[in-house]
Amino acid sequence: MILALAVLAAAVATPTPDAEIRTAAERIAPAVVALRRAHPELSNREERTGHLVAERLHDLGLEVRYPVARTGVVGILRGGRPGGVVALRADMDALPIDEKTDAPYKSRTPGVMHACGHDAHTATLLGAAEVLSGLRARLPGTVVFLFQPAEEGAPVGEEGGAPLMVKEGALDDPKVEAVFGFHVGGWAAAGEMGFTDGPIFASSDTFRIEVAGRTVHGAQPHQGLDPIPIAAEIVQALQLIVSRQVDGRQPRVLTIGRIEGGTRFNIIADRVVMDGTLRTHDAAVRADIKARMARTVKGVAEAHGTSATLGFFDEGNPPTVNDAALARAVGIPALQRLFGPKAVRVEPQMVAEDFPFFGQKAPYFYFLLGTRNDAKGIASQNHTESFDVDEDVLPLGVRALATLAWDFLARKP
Ligand SMILES: [Zn+2]
Ligand SMILES: [Zn+2]
């Protein structure tokens, strides 16, 4: 009984100040919106953004490590009470798309726009840093703020993103015990919070297949080696892997998005190149399909007397799979407490993230924040030239992040 009371006392010693977090988040909302309208920069080129973030965290009184992973920033907020260490993460990069919205704050950089909403993530996380630093004296532990570059993929030949943040020790000192992050998107109505206690995003692997041929006059294919029908057969055979060889209950997508070969209608091509992407929600399914792809590409090519190669561009993104215990103990109860019926369990999606690389160091919980608002004409999906977010939801994101961090720290004995 005495022990139980002691545990209870510890648990309520520093309860999350929901009302204060809410008030602070709403008070700083205009500043968060202004921050969101900063300048979009491509992956690994977030010089201005990273600099702005580092300055802002410094002004808030945080310990700042900058640059990390090229243009990234790590901010450390040590609370006035002892406790654990939790990390909150935002990505900062934009996409090579020419913005076609009518918003007065649209990108002023031709060919670069925040079509995935990472500007909203960065601004929201800066907002959470401000809110929590204002409550620092009572904060029972340490919050590490991770601002990472290059989520959309580093330029060819460069390292970047979450893997490089991990490699450079962003989660090591202080040693992070849990990571929280989220993504905005047009897939849900403004203010809707989506969660799971398992898979939420897919793995993604980008691959290239090259089929060797031998060029000759198109009227005499038997004197050369035509790679085009062989490539067609490989495309079909790959679809048979996902439709016939994998357990039907396992989500998976294999897409060939680009195919190129030949120069002219009456010349047999010398080779065919195909690029594609593989998506799954499970590490074992992912590995299994990759092995079957290699066997199939090689086997079909050999059956026709030629060779073909299958190469994966990089190590790809693992599936984003929420830690079930963390989701049930902290993530889901926090979102439900804050947002009631607006926090909903969602089906996992086939899009991908590099966030799960942080999972190499600590369990994580990742959620979705809907930003579509049809009445305001904000209805496009991420990665389109007309994507935008309903900025009114940004304070909700600030509250969610600040609360998740505090809830995690508060429940530690
Ligand atoms: Zn994206
Ligand atoms: Zn994104």
PDB file of N, CA, C and O and ligand atoms in Angstrom, residues 116 118 151-152 383, ligand 1:
ATOM      1  N   CYS A 116       5.265  18.593 -49.319  1.00  0.00           N
ATOM      2  CA  CYS A 116       4.987  17.488 -48.385  1.00  0.00           C
ATOM      3  C   CYS A 116       4.672  18.029 -46.993  1.00  0.00           C
ATOM      4  O   CYS A 116       4.455  17.266 -46.063  1.00  0.00           O
ATOM      5  N   HIS A 118       6.580  19.696 -44.866  1.00  0.00           N
ATOM      6  CA  HIS A 118       7.626  19.641 -43.840  1.00  0.00           C
ATOM      7  C   HIS A 118       7.835  21.004 -43.179  1.00  0.00           C
ATOM      8  O   HIS A 118       8.347  21.086 -42.063  1.00  0.00           O
ATOM      9  N   GLU A 151      14.532  14.339 -45.682  1.00  0.00           N
ATOM     10  CA  GLU A 151      13.631  13.187 -45.546  1.00  0.00           C
ATOM     11  C   GLU A 151      13.245  12.641 -46.910  1.00  0.00           C
ATOM     12  O   GLU A 151      13.045  11.443 -47.075  1.00  0.00           O
ATOM     13  N   GLU A 152      13.142  13.540 -47.886  1.00  0.00           N
ATOM     14  CA  GLU A 152      12.702  13.111 -49.224  1.00  0.00           C
ATOM     15  C   GLU A 152      13.816  12.383 -49.975  1.00  0.00           C
ATOM     16  O   GLU A 152      13.619  11.948 -51.100  1.00  0.00           O
ATOM     17  N   HIS A 383       2.756  16.085 -52.205  1.00  0.00           N
ATOM     18  CA  HIS A 383       3.576  15.865 -53.402  1.00  0.00           C
ATOM     19  C   HIS A 383       2.881  16.322 -54.683  1.00  0.00           C
ATOM     20  O   HIS A 383       3.226  15.858 -55.770  1.00  0.00           O
TER      21      HIS A 383
HETATM   22 ZN    ZN B   1       7.131  13.591 -48.954  1.00  0.00          ZN
END
